[in-house]
Short mmCIF file of C-alpha atoms in Angstrom, two decimals:
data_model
loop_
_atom_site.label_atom_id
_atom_site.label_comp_id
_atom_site.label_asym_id
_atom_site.label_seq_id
_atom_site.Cartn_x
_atom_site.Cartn_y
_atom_site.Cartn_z
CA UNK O 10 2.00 -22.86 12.77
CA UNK O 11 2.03 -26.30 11.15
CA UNK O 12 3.86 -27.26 8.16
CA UNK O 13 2.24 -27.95 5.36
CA UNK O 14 4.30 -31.37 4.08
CA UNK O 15 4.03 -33.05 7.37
CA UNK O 16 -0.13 -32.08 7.38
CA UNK O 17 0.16 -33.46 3.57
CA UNK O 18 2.19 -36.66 4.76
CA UNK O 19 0.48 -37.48 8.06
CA UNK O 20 -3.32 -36.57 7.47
CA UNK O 21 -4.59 -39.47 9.59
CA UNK O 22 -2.59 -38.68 12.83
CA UNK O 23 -2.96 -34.30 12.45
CA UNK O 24 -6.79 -35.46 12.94
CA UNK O 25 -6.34 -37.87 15.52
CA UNK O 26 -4.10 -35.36 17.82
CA UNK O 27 -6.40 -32.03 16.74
CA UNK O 28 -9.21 -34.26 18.26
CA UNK O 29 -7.80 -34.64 21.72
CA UNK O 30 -7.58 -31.01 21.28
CA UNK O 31 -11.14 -30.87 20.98
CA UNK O 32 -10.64 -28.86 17.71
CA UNK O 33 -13.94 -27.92 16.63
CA UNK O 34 -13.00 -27.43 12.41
CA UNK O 35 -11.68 -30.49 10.94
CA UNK O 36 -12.69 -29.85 7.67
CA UNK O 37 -9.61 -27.43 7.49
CA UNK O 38 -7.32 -30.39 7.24
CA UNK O 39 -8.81 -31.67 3.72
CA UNK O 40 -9.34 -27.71 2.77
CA UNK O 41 -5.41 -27.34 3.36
CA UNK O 42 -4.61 -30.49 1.88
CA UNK O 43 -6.79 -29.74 -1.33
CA UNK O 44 -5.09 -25.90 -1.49
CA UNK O 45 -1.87 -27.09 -1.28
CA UNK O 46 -2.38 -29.62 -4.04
CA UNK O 47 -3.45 -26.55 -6.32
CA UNK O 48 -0.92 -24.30 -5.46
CA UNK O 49 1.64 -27.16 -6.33
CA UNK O 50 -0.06 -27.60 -9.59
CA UNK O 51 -0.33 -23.77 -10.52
CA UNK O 52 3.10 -23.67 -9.48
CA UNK O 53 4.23 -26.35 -12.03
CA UNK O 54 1.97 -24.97 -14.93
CA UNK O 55 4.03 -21.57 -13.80
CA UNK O 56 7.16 -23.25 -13.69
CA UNK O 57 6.63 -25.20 -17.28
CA UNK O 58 5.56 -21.66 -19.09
CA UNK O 59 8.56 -20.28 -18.05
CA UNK O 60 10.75 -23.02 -19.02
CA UNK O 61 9.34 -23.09 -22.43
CA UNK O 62 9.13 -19.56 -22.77
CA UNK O 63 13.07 -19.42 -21.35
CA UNK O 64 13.55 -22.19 -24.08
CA UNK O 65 12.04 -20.25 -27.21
CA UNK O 66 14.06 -17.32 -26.35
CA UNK O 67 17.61 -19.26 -26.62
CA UNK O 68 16.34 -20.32 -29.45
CA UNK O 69 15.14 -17.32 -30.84
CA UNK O 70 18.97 -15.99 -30.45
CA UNK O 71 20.63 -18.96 -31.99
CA UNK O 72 18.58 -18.27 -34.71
CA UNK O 73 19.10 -14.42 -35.53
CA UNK O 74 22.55 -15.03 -35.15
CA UNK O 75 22.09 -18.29 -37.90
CA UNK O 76 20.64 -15.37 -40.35
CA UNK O 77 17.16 -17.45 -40.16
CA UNK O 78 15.26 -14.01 -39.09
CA UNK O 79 12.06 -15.06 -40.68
CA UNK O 80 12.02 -18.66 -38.18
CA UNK O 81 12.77 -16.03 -35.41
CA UNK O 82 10.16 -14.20 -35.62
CA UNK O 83 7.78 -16.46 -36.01
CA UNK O 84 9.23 -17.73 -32.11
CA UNK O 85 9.00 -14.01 -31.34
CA UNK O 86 4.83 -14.27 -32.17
CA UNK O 87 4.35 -16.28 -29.02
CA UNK O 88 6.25 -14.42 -26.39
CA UNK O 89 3.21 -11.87 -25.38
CA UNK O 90 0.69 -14.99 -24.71
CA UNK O 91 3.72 -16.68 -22.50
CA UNK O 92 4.15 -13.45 -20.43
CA UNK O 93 0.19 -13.19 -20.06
CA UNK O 94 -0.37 -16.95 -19.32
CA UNK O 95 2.91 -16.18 -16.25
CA UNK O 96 1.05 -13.39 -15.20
CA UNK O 97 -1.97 -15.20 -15.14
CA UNK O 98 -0.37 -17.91 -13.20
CA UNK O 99 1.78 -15.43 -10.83
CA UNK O 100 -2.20 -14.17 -9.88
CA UNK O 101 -3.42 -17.31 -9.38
CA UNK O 102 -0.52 -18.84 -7.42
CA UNK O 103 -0.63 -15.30 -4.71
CA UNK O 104 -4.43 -15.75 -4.23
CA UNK O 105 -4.13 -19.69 -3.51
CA UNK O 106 -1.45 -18.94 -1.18
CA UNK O 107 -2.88 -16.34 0.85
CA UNK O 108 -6.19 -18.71 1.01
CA UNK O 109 -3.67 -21.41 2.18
CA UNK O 110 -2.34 -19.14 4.72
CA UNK O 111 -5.37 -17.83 5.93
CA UNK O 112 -6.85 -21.27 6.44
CA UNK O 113 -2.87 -22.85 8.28
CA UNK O 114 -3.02 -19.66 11.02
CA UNK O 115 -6.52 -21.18 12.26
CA UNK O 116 -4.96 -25.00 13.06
CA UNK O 117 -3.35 -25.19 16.76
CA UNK O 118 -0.47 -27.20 17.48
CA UNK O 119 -0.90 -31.12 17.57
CA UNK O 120 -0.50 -31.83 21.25
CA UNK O 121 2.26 -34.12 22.39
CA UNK O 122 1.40 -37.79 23.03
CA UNK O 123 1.51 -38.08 26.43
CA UNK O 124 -1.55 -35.45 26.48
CA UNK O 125 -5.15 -37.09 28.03
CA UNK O 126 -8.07 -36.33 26.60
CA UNK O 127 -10.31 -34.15 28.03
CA UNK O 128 -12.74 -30.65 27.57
CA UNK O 129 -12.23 -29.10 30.84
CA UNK O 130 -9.95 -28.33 34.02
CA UNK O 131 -11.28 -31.16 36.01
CA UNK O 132 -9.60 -33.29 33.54
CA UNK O 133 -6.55 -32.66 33.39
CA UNK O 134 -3.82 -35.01 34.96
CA UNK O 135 -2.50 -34.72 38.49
CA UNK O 136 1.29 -35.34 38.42
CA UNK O 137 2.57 -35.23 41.77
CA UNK O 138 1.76 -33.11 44.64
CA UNK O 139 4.59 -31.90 47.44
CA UNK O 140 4.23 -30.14 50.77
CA UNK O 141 1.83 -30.14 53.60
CA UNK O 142 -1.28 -29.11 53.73
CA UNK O 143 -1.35 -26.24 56.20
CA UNK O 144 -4.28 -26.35 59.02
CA UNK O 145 -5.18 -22.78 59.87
CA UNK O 146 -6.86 -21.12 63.54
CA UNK O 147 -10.14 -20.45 63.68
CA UNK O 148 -11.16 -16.98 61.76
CA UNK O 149 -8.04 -17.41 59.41
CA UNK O 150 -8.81 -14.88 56.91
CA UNK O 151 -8.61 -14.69 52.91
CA UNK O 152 -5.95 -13.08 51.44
CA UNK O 153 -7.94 -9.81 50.33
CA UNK O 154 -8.69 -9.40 54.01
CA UNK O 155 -5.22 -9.97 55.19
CA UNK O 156 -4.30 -6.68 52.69
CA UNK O 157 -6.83 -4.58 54.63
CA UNK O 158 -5.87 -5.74 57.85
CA UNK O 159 -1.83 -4.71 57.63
CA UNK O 160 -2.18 -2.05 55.07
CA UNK O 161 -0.46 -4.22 52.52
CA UNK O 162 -3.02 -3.81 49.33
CA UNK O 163 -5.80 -1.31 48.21
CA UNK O 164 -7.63 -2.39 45.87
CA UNK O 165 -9.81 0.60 45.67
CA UNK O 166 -7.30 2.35 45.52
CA UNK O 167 -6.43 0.89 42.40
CA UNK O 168 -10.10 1.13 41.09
CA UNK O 169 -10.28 4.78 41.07
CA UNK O 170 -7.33 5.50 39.25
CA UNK O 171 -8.04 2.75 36.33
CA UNK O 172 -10.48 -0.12 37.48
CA UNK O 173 -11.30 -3.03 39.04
CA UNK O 174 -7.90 -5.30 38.24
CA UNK O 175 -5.81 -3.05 39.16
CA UNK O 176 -4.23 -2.92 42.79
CA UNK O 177 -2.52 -0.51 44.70
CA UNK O 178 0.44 -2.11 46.38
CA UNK O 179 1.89 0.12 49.45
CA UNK O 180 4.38 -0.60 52.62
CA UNK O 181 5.32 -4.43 53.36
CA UNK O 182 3.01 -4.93 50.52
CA UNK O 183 5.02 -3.17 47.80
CA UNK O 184 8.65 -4.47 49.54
CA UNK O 185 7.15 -8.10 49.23
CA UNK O 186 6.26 -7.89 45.77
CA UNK O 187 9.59 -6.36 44.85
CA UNK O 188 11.34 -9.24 47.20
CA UNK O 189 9.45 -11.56 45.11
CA UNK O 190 10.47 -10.23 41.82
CA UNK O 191 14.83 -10.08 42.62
CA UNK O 192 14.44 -13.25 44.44
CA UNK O 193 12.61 -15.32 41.40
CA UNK O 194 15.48 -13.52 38.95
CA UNK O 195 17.93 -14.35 41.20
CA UNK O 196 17.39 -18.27 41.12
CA UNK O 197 16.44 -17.96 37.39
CA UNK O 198 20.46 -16.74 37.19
CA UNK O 199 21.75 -19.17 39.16
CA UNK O 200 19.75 -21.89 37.13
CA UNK O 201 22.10 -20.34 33.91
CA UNK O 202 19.12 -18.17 32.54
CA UNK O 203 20.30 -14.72 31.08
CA UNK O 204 18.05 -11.66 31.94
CA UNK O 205 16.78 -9.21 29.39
CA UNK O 206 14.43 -6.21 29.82
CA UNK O 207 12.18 -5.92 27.08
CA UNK O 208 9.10 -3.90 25.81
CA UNK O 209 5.89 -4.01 26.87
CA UNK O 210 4.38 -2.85 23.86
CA UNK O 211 4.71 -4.98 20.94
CA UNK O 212 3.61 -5.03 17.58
CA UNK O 213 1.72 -7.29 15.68
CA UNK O 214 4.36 -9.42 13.71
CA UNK O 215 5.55 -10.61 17.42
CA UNK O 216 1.71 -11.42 18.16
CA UNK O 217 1.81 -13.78 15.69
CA UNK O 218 5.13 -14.96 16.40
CA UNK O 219 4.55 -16.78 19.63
CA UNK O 220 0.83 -17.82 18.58
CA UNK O 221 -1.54 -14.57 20.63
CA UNK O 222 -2.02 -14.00 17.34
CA UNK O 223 -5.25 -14.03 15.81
CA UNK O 224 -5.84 -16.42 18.97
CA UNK O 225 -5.96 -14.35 21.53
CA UNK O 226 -6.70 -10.89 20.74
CA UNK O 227 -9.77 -10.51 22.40
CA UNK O 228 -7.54 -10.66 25.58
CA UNK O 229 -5.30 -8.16 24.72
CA UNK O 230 -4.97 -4.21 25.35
CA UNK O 231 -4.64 -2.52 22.05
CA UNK O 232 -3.18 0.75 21.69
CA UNK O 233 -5.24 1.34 18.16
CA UNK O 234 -3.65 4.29 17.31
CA UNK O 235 -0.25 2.80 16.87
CA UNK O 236 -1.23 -0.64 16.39
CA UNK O 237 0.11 -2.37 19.07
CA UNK O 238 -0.56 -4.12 22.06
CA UNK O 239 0.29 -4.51 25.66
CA UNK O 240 1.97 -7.73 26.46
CA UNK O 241 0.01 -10.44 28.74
CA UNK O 242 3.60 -12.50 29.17
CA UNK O 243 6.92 -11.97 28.63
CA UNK O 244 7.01 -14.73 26.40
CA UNK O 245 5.94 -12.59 23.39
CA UNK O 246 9.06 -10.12 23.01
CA UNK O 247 11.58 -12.27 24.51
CA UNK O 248 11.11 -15.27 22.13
CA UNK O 249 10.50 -12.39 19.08
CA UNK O 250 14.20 -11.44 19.96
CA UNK O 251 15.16 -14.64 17.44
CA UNK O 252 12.67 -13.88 15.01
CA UNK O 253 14.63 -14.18 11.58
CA UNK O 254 17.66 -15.59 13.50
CA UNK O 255 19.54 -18.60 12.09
CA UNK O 256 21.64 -19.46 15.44
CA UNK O 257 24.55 -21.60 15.67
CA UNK O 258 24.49 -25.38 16.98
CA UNK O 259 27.23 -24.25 19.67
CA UNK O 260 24.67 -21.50 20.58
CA UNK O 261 21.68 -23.95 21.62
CA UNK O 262 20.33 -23.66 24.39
CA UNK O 263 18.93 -20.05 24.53
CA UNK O 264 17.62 -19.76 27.98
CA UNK O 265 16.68 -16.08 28.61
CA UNK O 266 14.73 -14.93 31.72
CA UNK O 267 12.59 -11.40 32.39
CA UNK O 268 10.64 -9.68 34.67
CA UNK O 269 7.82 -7.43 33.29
CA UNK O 270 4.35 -6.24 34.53
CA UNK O 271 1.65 -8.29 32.51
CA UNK O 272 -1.79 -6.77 30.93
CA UNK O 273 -4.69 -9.31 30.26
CA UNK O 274 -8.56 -7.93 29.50
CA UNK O 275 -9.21 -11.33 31.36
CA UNK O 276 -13.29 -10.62 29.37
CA UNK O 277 -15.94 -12.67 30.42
CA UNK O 278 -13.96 -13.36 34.10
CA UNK O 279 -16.76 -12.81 37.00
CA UNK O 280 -17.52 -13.97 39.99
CA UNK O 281 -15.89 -15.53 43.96
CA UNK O 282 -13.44 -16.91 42.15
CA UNK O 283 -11.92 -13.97 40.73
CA UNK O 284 -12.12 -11.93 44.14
CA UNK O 285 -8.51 -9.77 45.26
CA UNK O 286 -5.08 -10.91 43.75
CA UNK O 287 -6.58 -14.39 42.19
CA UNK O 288 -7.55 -12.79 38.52
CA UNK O 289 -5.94 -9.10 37.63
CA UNK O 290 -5.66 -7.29 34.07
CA UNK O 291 -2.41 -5.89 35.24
CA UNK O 292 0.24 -8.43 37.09
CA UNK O 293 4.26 -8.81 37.76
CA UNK O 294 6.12 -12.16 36.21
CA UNK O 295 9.04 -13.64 35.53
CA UNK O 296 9.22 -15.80 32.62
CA UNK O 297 11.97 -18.15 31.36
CA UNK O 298 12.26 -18.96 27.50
CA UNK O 299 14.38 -21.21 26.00
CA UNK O 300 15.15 -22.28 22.24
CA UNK O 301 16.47 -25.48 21.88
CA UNK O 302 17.84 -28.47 19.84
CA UNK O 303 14.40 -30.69 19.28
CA UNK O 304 16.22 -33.65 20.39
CA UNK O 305 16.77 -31.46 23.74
CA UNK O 306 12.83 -30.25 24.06
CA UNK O 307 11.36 -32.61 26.30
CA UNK O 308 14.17 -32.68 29.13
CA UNK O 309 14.18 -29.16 28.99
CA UNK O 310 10.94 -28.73 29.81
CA UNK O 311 11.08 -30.97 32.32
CA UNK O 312 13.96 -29.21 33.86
CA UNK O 313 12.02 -26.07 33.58
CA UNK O 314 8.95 -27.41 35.20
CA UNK O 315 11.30 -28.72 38.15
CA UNK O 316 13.24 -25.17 38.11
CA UNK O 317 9.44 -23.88 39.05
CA UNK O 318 8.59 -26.51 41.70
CA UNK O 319 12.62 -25.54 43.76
CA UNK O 320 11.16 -21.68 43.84
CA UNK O 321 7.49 -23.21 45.48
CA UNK O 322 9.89 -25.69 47.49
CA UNK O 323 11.99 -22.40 49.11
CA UNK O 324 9.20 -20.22 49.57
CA UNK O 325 7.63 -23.06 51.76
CA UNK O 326 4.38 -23.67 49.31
CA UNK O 327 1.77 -26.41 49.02
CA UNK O 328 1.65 -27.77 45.07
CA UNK O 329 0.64 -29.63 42.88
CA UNK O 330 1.64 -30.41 39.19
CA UNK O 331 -0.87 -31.14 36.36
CA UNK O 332 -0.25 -32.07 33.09
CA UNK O 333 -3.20 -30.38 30.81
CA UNK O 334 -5.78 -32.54 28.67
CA UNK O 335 -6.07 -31.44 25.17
CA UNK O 336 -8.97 -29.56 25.75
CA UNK O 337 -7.61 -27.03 28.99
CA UNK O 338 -4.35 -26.47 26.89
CA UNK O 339 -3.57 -23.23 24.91
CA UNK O 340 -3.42 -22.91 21.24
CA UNK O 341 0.14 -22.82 20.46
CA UNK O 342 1.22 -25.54 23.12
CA UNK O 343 2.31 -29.35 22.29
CA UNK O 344 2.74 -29.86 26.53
CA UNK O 345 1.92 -28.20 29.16
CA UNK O 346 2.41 -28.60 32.75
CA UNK O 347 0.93 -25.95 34.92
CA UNK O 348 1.34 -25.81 39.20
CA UNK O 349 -0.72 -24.57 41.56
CA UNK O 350 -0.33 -23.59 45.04
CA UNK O 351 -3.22 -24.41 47.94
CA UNK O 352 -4.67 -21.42 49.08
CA UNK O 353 -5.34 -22.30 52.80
CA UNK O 354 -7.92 -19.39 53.53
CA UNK O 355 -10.02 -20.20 50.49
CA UNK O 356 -9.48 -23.71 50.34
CA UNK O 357 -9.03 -24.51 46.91
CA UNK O 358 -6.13 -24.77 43.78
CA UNK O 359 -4.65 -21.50 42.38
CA UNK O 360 -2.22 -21.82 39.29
CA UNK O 361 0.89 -19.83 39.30
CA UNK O 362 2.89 -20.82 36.64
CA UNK O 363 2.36 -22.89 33.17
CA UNK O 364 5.44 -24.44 31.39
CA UNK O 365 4.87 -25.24 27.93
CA UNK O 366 6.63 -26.65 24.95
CA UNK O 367 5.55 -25.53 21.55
CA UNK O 368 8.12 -27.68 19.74
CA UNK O 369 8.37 -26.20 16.27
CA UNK O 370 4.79 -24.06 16.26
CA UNK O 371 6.20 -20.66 17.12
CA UNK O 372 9.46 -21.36 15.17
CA UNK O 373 7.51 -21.62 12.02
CA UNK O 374 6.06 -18.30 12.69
CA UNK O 375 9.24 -16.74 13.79
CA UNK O 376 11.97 -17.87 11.16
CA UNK O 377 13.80 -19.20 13.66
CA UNK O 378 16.13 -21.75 12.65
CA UNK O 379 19.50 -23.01 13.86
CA UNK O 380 22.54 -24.48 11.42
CA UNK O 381 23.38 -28.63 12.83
CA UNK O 382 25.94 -30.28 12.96
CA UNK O 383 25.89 -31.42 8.87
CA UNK O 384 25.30 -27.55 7.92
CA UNK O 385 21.82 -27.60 7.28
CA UNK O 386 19.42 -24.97 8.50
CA UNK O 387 16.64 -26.19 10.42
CA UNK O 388 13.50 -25.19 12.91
CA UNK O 389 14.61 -24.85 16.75
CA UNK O 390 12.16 -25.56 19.31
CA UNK O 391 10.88 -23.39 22.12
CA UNK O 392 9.47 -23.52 25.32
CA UNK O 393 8.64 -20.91 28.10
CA UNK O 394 7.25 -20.84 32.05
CA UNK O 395 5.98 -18.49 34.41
CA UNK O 396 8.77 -18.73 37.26
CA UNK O 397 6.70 -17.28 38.44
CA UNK O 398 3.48 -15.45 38.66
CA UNK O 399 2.90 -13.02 41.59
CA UNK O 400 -0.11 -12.20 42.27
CA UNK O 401 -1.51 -15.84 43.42
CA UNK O 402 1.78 -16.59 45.13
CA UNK O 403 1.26 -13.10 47.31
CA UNK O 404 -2.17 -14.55 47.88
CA UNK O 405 -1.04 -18.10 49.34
CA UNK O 406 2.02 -16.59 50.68
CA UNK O 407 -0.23 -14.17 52.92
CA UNK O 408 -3.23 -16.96 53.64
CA UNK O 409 -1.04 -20.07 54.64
CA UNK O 410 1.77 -17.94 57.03
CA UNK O 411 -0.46 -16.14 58.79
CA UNK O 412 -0.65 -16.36 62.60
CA UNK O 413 -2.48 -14.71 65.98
CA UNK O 414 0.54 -12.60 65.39
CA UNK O 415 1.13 -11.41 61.96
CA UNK O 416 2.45 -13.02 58.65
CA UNK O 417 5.72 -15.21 58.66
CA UNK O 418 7.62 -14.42 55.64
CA UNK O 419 9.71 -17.25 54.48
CA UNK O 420 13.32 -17.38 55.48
CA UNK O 421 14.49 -17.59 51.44
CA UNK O 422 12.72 -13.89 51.28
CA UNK O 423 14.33 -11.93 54.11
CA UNK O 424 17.20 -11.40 52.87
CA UNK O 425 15.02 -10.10 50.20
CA UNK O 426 12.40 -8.14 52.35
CA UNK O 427 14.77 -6.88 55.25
CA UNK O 428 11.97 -8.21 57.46
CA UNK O 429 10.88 -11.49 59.17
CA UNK O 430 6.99 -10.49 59.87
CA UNK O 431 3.91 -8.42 58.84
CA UNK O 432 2.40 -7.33 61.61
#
């Protein structure tokens, strides 16, 4: 969430940087502006009441103890309008605030500066791009195919016991994905990331939190009769563990790490493109958070964007590594860089893992401060990554390895899998 000084303080450039988000309600700027000027004001005409009011009843003493009890209680004639006209004021003051607030929730974060401009995926930035290309035999098949061929995935399976969304992973299939998941925690470890396990279930005070919501919440399971939700990252209960936390200087950086399954409603998601592991509701990820010093934001994330490009690098994987255009980007982010794989079989881009910084926009939400070096409380930043995503990585992992005799698994896995081949 923005703060309301700096929107107050730097109208011209909070417009300039919502419009390379492609923010479609402007007008909110001036309506926050104008609501904060008359919550200041009732807050003063408050404050005054009560001053005076504070004032008379000094006075009121000094004189009862001065005999003059006739002067007193003339004082003592105004005291039930002052309490009505604080009341009145109090009243005033909660409803302007909660139209403030109500209006603040609905701004995104002001992306960074080094965001282009842009409405769609096709316009985001390339960054760099690493690996080879690999050129596969004649009747190479796509991933979904490969799963039916060695027993690996049913994703029928999966639909009969919940839906489509929902695989079945059995044999070499299951083993891989588990490889996946204590080799991607493993290098998270050595990389000085701390692993927690955490909920998957969280409530709504941690949607907000990390900015899913009331963004997002079309995209999320709800368990109605408790009020909560399933988690679609990590990100949401391991940056809510520092909600309300004031953390030392000495204790920046945070950098946490955890695996969990994910659960996205993925609504209004159809067609080839979607097809076997490339769009799920119900996924495995590790995700790496960090809270830092805001002088410390933007190296961090570069280091955690480079963190995710060493696990592509061991596992042997095409990428690439965009940097989003204001319009692609999510509604909490300031930068993001996402990186996709190339899926050999289908011959196209698949994202596995977006790194973004949300410099102080969740902290605001979350409370979540640190005391510098001078003493002073102020708002940490935070940042998280998918390091990484399974599902898509299973599906490149599968397409580009595969040979007249089976699937080479990478040599950083085996140790992992206990096996060299699916065949």
């Amino acid at each position: 969430m923005l703060q309301v000084s700096y929107i107050r303080e730097n109208r011209e450039q909070v417009l300039e940087r919502l419009a390379v988000k492609n923010f479609k309600q402007p007008e909110l700027v001036d309506e926050i502006i104008q609501l904060d000027e008359k919550r200041r004001q009732t807050q003063n005409l408050s404050d005054s009441v009560a001053a005076e009011a504070n004032a008379a009843a000094k006075k009121i003493g000094e004189l009862m103890r001065s005999g003059k009890k006739e002067e007193a209680e003339g004082l003592k004639a105004n005291t039930g309008k002052w309490k009505e006209d604080i009341k009145t004021y109090t009243e005033q003051l909660a409803a302007v605030e909660d139209e403030l607030y109500q209006k603040l929730v609905l701004l995104p974060n002001l992306p960074h500066s080094s965001v282009p401009k842009g409405l769609t995926p096709e316009e985001n930035e390339v960054v760099l791009e690493n690996g080879t290309i690999p050129e596969l035999p004649a009747g190479a098949l796509p991933h979904w195919e490969l799963a039916a061929k060695y027993g690996l995935i049913d994703f029928e399976l999966g639909v009969k016991i919940t839906g489509a969304g929902f695989p079945v992973y059995k044999g070499k299939g299951a083993k891989l994905q588990r490889a996946l998941i204590n080799f991607f925690l493993d290098e998270a470890e050595k990389a000085g990331y701390s692993e927690v396990m955490v909920p998957l279930l969280v409530n709504e005070a941690s949607g907000f939190g990390t900015g899913q919501l009331p963004d997002k919440e079309g995209q999320m399971y709800h368990v109605g009769i408790d009020n909560l939700y399933l988690i679609p990252t990590a990100e949401v209960p391991v940056t809510n563990l520092y909600r309300d936390v004031i953390l030392k200087a000495d204790e920046l950086p945070v950098k946490n790490c955890g695996y969990t399954p994910c659960f996205r409603r993925e609504a209004g998601s159809y067609g080839a493109h979607v097809r076997g592991l490339n769009r799920l509701h119900q996924f495995d990820k590790i995700e790496i958070v960090q809270i830092v010093n805001p002088e410390e934001s933007y190296k961090a994330h570069e280091d955690m964007s480079a963190h995710v490009q060493s696990l592509l690098q061991k596992l042997g994987l095409p990428y690439r590594v965009l940097r989003l255009c204001g319009g692609d980007m999510g509604f909490a982010a300031a930068l993001t860089h996402d990186m996709e794989t190339w899926s050999a079989a289908q011959q196209r881009w698949l994202e596995v893992s977006s790194v973004s910084n949300f410099e102080t926009f969740q902290s605001t939400r979350l409370k979540l401060r640190f005391r510098n070096a001078e003493g002073k409380t102020q708002l940490a930043h935070t940042l998280n990554g998918s390091a990484l995503a399974l599902p898509r990585i299973v599906a490149t992992l599968l397409e580009n390895n595969q040979t007249e005799n089976g699937i080479k698994i990478p040599e950083a896995l085996v140790p992992y899998t206990k096996f060299e081949w699916i065949d």
